PDB file of C-alpha atoms in Angstrom:
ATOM      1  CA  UNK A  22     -25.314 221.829-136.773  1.00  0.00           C
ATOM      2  CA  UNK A  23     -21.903 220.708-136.586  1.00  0.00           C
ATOM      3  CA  UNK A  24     -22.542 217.794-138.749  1.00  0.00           C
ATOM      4  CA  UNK A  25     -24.092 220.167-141.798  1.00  0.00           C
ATOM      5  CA  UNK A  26     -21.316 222.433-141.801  1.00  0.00           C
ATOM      6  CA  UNK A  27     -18.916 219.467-142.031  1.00  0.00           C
ATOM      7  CA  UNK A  28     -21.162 217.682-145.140  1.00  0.00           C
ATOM      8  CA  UNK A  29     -21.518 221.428-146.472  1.00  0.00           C
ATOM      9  CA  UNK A  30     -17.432 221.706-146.630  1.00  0.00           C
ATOM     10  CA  UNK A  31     -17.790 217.787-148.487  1.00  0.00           C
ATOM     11  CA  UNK A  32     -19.915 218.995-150.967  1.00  0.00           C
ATOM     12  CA  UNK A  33     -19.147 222.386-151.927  1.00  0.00           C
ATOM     13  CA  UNK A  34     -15.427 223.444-150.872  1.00  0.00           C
ATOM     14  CA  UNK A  35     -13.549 220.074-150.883  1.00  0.00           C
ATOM     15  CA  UNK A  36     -14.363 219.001-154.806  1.00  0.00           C
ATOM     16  CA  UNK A  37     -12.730 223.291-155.393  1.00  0.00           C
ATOM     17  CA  UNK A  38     -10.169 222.090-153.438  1.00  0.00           C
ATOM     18  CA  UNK A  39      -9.316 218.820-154.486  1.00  0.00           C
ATOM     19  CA  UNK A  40      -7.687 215.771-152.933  1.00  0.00           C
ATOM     20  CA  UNK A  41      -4.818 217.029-150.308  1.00  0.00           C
ATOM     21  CA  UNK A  42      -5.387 215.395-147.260  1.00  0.00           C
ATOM     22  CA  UNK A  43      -2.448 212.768-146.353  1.00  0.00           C
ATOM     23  CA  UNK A  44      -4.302 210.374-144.449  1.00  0.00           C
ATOM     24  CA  UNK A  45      -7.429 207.815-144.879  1.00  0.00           C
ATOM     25  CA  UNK A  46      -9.931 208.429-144.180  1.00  0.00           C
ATOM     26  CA  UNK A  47     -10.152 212.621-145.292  1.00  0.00           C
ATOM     27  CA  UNK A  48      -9.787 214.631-142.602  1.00  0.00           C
ATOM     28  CA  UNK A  49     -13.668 215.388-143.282  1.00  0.00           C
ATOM     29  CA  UNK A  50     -14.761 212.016-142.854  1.00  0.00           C
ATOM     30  CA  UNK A  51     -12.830 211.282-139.972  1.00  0.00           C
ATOM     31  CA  UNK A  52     -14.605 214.480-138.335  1.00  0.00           C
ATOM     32  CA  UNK A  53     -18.018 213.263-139.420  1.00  0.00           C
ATOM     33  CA  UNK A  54     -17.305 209.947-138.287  1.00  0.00           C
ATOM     34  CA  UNK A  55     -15.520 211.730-134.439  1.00  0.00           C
ATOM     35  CA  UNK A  56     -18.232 213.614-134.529  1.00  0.00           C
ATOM     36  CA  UNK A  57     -20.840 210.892-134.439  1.00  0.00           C
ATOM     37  CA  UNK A  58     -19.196 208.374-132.081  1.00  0.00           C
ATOM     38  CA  UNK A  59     -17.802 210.989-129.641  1.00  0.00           C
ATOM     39  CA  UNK A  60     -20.373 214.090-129.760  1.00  0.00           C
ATOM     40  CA  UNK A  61     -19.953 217.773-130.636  1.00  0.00           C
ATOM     41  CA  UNK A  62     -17.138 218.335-127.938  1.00  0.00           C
ATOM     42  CA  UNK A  63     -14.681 215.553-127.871  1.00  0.00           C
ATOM     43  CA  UNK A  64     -15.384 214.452-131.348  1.00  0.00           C
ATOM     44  CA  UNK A  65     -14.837 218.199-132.618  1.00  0.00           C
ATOM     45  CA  UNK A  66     -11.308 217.889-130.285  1.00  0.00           C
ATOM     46  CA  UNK A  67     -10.556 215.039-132.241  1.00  0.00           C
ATOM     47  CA  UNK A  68     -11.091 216.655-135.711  1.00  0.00           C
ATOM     48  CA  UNK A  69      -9.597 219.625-134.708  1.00  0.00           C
ATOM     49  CA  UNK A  70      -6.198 217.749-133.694  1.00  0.00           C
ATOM     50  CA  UNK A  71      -6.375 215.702-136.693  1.00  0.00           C
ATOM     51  CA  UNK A  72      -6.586 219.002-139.208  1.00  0.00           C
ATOM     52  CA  UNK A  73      -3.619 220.494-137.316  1.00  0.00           C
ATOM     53  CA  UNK A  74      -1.346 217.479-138.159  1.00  0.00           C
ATOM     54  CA  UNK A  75      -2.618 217.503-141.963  1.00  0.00           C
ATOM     55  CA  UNK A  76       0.261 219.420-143.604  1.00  0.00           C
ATOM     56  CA  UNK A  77       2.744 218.905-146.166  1.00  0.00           C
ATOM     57  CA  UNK A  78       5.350 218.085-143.795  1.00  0.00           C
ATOM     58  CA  UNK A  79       3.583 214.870-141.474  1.00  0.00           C
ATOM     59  CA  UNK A  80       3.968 211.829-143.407  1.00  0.00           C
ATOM     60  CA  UNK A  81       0.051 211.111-142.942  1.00  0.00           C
ATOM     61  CA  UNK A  82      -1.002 207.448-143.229  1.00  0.00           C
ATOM     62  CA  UNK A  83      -4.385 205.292-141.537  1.00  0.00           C
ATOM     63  CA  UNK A  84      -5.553 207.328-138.742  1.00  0.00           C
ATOM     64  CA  UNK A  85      -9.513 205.648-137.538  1.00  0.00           C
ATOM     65  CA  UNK A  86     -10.989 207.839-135.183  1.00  0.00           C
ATOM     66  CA  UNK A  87     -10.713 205.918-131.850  1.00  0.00           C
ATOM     67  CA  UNK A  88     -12.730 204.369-129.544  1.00  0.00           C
ATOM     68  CA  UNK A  89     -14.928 205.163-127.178  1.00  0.00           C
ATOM     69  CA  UNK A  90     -14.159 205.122-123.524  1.00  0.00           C
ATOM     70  CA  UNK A  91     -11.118 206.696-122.092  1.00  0.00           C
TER      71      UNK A  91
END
């Protein structure tokens, strides 16, 4: 469920949008990709932190999701 809604923001909102995430990959790839390795709760933690530091004033950058394991 979690994974449609984030391919249903890729493919209708973000091309309205356009490009304005700061780092690689897109914010909605690295929360597809967190949400895959890590599972709905810590993966959606990690996409959630990663949104909240996309804004005009964090320099962005390469930001993988990390690894498993703690």
């Amino acid at each position: 469920m979690l994974r449609a809604g984030i391919r249903a923001y890729r493919r209708w909102l973000s091309p309205l949008l356009g490009p304005r995430c700061r780092f690689h990959p897109t914010c909605s790839a690295y929360a597809l990709e967190a949400v895959e390795r890590h599972g709905a709760l810590r993966g959606g933690g990690l996409a959630l932190r990663r949104i909240g530091r996309c804004h005009p004033f964090h320099p962005g950058g390469n930001d993988p999701v990390p690894d498993g394991g703690r």
